[in-house]
CSV table of C-alpha atoms in Angstrom, one decimal:
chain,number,residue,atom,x,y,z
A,1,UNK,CA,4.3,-3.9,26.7
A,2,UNK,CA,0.9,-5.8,27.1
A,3,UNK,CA,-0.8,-2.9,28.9
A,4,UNK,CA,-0.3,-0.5,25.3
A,5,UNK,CA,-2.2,-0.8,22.3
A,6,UNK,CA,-2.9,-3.1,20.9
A,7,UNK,CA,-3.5,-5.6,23.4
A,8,UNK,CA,-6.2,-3.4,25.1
A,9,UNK,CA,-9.3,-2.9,23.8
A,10,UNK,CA,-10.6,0.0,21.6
A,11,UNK,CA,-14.5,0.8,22.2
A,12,UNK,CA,-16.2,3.6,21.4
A,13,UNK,CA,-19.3,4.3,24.0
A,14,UNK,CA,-22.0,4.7,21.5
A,15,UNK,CA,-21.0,2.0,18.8
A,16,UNK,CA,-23.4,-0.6,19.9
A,17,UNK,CA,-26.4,1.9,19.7
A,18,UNK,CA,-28.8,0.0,18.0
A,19,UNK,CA,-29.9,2.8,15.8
A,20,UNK,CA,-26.8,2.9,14.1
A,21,UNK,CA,-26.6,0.5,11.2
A,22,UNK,CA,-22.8,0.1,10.7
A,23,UNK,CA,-21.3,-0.8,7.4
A,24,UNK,CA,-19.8,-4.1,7.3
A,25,UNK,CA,-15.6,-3.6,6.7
A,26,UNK,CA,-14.0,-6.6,5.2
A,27,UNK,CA,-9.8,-7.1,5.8
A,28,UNK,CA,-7.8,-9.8,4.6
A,29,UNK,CA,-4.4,-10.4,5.9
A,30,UNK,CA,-2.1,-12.0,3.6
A,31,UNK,CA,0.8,-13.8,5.3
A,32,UNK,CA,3.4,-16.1,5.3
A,33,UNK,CA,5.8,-16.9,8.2
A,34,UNK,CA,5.5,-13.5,9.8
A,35,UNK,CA,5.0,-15.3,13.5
A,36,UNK,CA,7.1,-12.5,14.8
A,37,UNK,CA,4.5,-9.7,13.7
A,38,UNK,CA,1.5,-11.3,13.1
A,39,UNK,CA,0.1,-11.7,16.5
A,40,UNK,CA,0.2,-7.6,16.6
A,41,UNK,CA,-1.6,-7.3,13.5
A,42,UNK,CA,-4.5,-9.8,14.4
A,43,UNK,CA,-5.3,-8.3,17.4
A,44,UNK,CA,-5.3,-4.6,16.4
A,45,UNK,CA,-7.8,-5.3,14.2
A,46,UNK,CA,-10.5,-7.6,16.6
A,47,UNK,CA,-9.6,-5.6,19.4
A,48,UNK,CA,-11.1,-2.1,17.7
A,49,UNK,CA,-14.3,-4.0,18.7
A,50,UNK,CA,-16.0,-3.0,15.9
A,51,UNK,CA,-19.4,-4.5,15.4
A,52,UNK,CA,-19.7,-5.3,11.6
A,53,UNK,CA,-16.5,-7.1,10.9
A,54,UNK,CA,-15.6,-9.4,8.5
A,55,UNK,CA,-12.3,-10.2,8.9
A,56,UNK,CA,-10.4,-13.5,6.5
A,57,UNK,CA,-6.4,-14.7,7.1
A,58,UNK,CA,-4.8,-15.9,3.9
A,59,UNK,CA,-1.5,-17.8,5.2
A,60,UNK,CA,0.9,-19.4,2.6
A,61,UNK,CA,1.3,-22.7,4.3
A,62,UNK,CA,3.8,-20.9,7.0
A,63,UNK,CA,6.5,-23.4,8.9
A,64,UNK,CA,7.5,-20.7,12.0
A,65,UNK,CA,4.3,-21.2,13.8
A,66,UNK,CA,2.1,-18.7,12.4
A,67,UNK,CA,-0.6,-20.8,12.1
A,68,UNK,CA,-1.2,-21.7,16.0
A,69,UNK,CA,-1.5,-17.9,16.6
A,70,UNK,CA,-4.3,-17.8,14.0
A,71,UNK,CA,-5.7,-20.8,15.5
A,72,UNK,CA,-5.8,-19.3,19.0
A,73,UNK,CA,-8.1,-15.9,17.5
A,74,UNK,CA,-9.9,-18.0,14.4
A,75,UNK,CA,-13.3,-17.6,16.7
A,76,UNK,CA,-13.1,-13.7,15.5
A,77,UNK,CA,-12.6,-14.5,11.8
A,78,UNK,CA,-14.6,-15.6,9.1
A,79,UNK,CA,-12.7,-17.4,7.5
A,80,UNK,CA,-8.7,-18.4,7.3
A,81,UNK,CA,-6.8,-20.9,5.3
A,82,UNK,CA,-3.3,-22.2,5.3
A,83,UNK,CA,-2.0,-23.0,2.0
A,84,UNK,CA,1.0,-22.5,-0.8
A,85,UNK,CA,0.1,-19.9,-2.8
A,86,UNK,CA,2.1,-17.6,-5.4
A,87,UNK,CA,2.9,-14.3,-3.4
A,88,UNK,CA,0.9,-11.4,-1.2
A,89,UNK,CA,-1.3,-10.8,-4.2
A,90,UNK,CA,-2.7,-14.0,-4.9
A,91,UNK,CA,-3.5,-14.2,-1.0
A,92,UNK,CA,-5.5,-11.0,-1.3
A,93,UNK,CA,-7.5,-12.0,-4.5
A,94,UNK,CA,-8.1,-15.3,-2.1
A,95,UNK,CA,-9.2,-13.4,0.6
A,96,UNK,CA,-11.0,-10.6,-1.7
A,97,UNK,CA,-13.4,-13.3,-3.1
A,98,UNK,CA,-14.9,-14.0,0.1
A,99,UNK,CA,-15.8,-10.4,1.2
A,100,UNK,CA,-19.5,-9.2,1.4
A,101,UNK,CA,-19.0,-6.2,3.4
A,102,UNK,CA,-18.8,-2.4,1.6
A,103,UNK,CA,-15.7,-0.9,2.8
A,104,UNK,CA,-12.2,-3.1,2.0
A,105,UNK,CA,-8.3,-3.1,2.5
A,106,UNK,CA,-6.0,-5.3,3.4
A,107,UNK,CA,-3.5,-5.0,6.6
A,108,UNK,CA,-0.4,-7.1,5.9
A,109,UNK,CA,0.9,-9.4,8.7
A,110,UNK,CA,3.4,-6.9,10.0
A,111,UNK,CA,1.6,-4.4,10.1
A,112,UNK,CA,-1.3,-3.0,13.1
A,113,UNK,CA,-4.5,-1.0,12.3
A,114,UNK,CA,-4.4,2.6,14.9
A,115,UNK,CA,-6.7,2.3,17.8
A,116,UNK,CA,-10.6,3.1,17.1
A,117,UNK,CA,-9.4,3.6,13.3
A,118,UNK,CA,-12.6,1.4,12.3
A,119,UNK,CA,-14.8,3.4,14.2
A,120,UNK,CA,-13.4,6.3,12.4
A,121,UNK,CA,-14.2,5.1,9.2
A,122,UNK,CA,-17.1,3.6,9.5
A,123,UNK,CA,-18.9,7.0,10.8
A,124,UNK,CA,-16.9,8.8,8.0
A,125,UNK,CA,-18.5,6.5,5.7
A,126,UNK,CA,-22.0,6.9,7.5
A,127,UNK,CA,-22.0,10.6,6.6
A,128,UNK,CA,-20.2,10.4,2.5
A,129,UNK,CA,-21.9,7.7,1.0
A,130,UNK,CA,-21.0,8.3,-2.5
A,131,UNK,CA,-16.9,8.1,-1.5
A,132,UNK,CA,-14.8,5.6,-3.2
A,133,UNK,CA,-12.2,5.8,-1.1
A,134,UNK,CA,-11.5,6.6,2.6
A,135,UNK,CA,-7.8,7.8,3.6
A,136,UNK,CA,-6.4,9.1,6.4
A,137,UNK,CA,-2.6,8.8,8.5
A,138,UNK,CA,0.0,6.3,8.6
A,139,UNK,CA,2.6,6.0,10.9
A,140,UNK,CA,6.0,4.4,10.3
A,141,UNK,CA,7.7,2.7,12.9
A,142,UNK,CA,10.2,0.3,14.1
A,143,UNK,CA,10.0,-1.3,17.1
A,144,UNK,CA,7.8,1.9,19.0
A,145,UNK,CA,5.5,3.4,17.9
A,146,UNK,CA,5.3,7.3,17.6
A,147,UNK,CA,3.2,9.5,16.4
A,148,UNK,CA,5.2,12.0,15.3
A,149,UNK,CA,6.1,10.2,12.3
A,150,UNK,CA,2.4,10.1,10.6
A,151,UNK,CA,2.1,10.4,7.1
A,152,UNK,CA,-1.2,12.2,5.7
A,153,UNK,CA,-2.7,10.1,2.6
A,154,UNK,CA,-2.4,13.0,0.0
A,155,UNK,CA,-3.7,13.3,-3.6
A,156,UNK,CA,-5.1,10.0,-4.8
A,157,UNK,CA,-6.1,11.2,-8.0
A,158,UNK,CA,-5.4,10.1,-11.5
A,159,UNK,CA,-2.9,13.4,-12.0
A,160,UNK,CA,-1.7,13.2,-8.8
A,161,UNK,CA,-0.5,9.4,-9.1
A,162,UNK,CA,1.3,10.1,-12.5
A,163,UNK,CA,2.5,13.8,-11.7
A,164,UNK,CA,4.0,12.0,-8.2
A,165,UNK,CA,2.4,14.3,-6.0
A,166,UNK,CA,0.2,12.2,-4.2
A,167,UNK,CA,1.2,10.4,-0.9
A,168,UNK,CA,0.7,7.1,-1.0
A,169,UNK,CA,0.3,4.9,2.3
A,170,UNK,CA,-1.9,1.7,1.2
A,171,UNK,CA,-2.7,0.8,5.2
A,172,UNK,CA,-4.7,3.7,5.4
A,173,UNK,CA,-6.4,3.7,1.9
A,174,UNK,CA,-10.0,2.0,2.3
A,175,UNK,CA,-12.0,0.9,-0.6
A,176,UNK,CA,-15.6,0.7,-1.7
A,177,UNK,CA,-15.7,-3.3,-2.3
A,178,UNK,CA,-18.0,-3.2,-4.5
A,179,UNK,CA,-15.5,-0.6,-7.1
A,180,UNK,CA,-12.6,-2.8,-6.1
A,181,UNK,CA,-13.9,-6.0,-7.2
A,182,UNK,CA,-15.2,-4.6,-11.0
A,183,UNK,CA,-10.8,-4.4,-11.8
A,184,UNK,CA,-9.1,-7.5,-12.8
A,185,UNK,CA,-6.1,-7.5,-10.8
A,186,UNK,CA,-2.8,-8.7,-12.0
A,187,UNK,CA,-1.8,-11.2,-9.6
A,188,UNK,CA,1.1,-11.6,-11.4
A,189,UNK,CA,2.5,-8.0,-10.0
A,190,UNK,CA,4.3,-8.4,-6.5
A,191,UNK,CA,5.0,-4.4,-5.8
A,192,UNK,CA,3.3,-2.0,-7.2
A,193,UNK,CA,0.2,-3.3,-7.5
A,194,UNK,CA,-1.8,-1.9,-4.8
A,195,UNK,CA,-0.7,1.4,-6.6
A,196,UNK,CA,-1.9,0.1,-10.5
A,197,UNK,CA,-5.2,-0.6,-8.4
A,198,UNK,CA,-5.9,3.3,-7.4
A,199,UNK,CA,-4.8,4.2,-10.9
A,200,UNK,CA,-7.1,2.3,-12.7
A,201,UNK,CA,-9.9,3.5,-10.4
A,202,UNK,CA,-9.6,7.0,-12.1
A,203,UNK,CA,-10.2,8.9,-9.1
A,204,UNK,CA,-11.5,12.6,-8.7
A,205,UNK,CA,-11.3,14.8,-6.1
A,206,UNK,CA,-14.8,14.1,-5.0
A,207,UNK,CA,-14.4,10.6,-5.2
A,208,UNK,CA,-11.8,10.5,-2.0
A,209,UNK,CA,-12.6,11.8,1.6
A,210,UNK,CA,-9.2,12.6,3.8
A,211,UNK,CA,-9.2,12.0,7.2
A,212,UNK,CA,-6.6,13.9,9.4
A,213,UNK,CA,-6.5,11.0,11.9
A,214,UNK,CA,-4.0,8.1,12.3
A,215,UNK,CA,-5.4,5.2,10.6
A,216,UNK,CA,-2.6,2.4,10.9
A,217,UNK,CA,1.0,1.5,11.9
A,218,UNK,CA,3.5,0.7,8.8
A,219,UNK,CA,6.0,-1.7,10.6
A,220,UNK,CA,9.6,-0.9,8.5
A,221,UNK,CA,11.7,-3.5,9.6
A,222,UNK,CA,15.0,-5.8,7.2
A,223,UNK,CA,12.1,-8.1,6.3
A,224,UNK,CA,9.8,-6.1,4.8
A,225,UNK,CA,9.1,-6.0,0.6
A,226,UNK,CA,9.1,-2.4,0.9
A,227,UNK,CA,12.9,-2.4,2.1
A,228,UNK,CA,14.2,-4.5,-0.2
A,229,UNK,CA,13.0,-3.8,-3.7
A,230,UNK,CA,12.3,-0.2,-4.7
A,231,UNK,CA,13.8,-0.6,-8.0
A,232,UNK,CA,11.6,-3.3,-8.7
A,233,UNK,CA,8.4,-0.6,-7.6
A,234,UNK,CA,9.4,1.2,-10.1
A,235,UNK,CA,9.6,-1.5,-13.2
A,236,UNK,CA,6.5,-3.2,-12.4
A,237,UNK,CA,5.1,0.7,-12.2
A,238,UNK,CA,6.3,1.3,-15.7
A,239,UNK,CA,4.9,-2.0,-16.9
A,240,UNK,CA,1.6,-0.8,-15.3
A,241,UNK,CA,1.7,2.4,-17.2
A,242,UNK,CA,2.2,1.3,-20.1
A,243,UNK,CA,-0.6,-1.2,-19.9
A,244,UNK,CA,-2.8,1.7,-19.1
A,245,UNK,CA,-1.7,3.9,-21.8
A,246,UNK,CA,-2.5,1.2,-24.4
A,247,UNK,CA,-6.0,0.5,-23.8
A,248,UNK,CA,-7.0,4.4,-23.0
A,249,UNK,CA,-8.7,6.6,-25.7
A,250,UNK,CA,-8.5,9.7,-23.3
A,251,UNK,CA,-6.1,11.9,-25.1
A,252,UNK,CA,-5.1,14.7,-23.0
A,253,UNK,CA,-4.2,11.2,-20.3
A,254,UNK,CA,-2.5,9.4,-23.2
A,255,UNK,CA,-0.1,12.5,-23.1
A,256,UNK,CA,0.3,13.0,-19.9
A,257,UNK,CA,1.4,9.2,-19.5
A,258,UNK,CA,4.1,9.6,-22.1
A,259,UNK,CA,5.5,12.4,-20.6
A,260,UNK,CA,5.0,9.7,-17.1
A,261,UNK,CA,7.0,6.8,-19.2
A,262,UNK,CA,9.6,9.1,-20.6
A,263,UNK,CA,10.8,10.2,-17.4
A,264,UNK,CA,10.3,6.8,-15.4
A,265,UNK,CA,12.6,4.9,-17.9
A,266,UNK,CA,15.4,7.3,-18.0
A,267,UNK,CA,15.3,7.3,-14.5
A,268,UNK,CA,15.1,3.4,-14.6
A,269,UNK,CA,17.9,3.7,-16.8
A,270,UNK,CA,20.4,5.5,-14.5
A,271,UNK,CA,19.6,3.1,-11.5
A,272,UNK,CA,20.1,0.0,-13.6
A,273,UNK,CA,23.7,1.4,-14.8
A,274,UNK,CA,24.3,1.9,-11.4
A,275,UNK,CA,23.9,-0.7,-10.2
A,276,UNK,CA,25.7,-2.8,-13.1
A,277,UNK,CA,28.9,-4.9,-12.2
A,278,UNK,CA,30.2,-3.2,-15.9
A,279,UNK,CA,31.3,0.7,-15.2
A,280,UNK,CA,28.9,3.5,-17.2
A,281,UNK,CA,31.3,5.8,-18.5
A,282,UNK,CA,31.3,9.8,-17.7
A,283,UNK,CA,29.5,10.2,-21.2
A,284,UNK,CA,26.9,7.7,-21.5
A,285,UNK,CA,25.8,8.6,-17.5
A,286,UNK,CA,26.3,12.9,-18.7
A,287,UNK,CA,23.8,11.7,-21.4
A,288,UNK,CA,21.4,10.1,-19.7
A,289,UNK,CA,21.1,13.6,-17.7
A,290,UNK,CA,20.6,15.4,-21.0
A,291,UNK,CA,17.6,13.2,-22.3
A,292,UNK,CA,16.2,13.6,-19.1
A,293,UNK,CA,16.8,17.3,-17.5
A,294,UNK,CA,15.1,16.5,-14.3
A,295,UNK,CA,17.4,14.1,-13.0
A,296,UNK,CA,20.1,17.4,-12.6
A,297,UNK,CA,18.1,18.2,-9.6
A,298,UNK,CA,18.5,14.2,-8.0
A,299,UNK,CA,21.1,14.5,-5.8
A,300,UNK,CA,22.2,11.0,-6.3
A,301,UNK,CA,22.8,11.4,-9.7
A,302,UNK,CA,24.3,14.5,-9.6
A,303,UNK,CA,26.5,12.7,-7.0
A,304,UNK,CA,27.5,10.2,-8.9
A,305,UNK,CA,27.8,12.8,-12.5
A,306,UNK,CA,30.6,14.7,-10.1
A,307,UNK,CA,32.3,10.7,-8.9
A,308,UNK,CA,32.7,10.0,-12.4
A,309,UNK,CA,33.9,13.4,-13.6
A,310,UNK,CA,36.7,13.3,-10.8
A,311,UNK,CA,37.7,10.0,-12.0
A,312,UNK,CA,37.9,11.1,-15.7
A,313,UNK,CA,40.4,13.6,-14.8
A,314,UNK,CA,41.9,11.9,-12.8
């Protein structure tokens, strides 16, 4: 429906004042033959009308037309290229090297930045210089959107990411550029880098200001990375972890990773026998369990512990 968001414009009344020196956000969109979304995404982000933009398309060379819908908004971008390239994470680091502004994120092609969001974090900027990071809501959604599914960023910080209590919604995460561009990304990570990225920043509390406003739109659709490959979150996770641990001479976080690793590759353990074409005996699967006491209170495994005890019986 052309008359919703966000094909109308967003404008706050007093964000042209002239006495207001807004900071300069920088978004990349990485894409690649995402025609069906991407249209969506562009304009919820040049429609917020905000006055400081700097916004840079990274296509992968894309065959199903995406490319003539940049071409028809390229006027409100900085810059936009469409070339092969290895994956969503090379595309970013493209993108990442031509931003000059001080707030940073990246809104992938299927998904749509929440009305006035940029106005929101702009003024939220204005008045906490010193944060690193700026997070507020995300809402999941299909085909409509609905507010009653937002999701609260939650707990970015170094204990919260390893302890798993931190909600993690990267649309809605925005960055000091300056801090993001001091980490060497692995470009060679396809999943879970976005969350090896806010580890290795080694957030506080005071280095994060939540918003409780709606800040983007998380499109889930058949398509999407997210839907496809959470075992493979998890792997490149553990690979990030242990990368971590190595080069840390923080003790009291050295430990707290192992006790991280320990129960990520059991749990890695009990996926990857399940989904093996070879059956895990009652035992082995029993055993697992034992080495790893939490996993008694995942129902799925429990669920599968009680399949294979029936069948031993049996």
């Amino acid at each position: 429906m052309k008359e919703k968001w966000p094909f109308i414009n967003a404008v706050e009344s007093h964000i042209y004042k002239n006495e207001i020196s807004w900071p300069k956000i920088s978004i990349v969109t990485p894409s690649f033959n995402q025609a069906k979304y991407i249209e969506e995404t562009i304009l919820s982000i040049v429609n917020q009308n905000y006055p400081n933009l700097e916004y840079i398309i990274i296509d992968g060379g894309s065959t199903d037309g995406s490319k003539e819908i940049i071409t028809s908004y390229q006027q409100h971008l900085k810059y936009w290229v469409s070339e092969p390239d290895k994956g969503q994470v090379d595309a970013i680091l493209k993108g990442l090297k031509n931003c000059t502004g001080d707030i940073f994120n990246w809104i992938n092609s299927d998904d749509m930045l929440a009305e006035k969001s940029l106005f929101k974090i702009a003024s939220a900027y204005l008045a906490n210089k010193g944060v690193k990071i700026i997070a507020g809501g995300c809402t999941h959604f299909n085909q409509e959107l609905a507010e009653n599914q937002t999701t609260l960023v939650r707990d970015l910080t170094f204990k919260g990411l390893i302890s798993e209590k931190s909600y993690f919604q990267q649309p809605s995460q925005w960055i000091s550029l300056s801090k993001i561009k001091k980490l060497n990304i692995d470009s060679k990570l396809h999943y879970s880098f976005d969350w090896g990225m806010i580890l290795n920043f080694e957030l506080e509390k005071s280095d994060i200001l939540y918003l409780s406003d709606n800040l983007s739109y998380f499109r889930e659709h058949e398509d999407a990375k997210t839907s496809k490959a959470s075992l493979m979150f998890q792997h490149e996770k553990l690979e990030i972890v242990k990368k971590y641990q190595s080069k840390t001479n923080n003790l009291s976080k050295k430990i707290m990773l192992s006790g991280y690793i320990f129960k990520l590759s059991n749990y890695l353990k009990v996926m990857d026998q399940l989904h093996k074409p070879s059956k895990i005996t009652f035992k082995n699967f029993l055993a697992l369990g034992l080495r790893c006491p939490h996993l008694f209170f995942v129902r799925f495994y429990l669920g599968h512990l009680k399949k294979l005890a029936v069948e031993k019986k049996n």
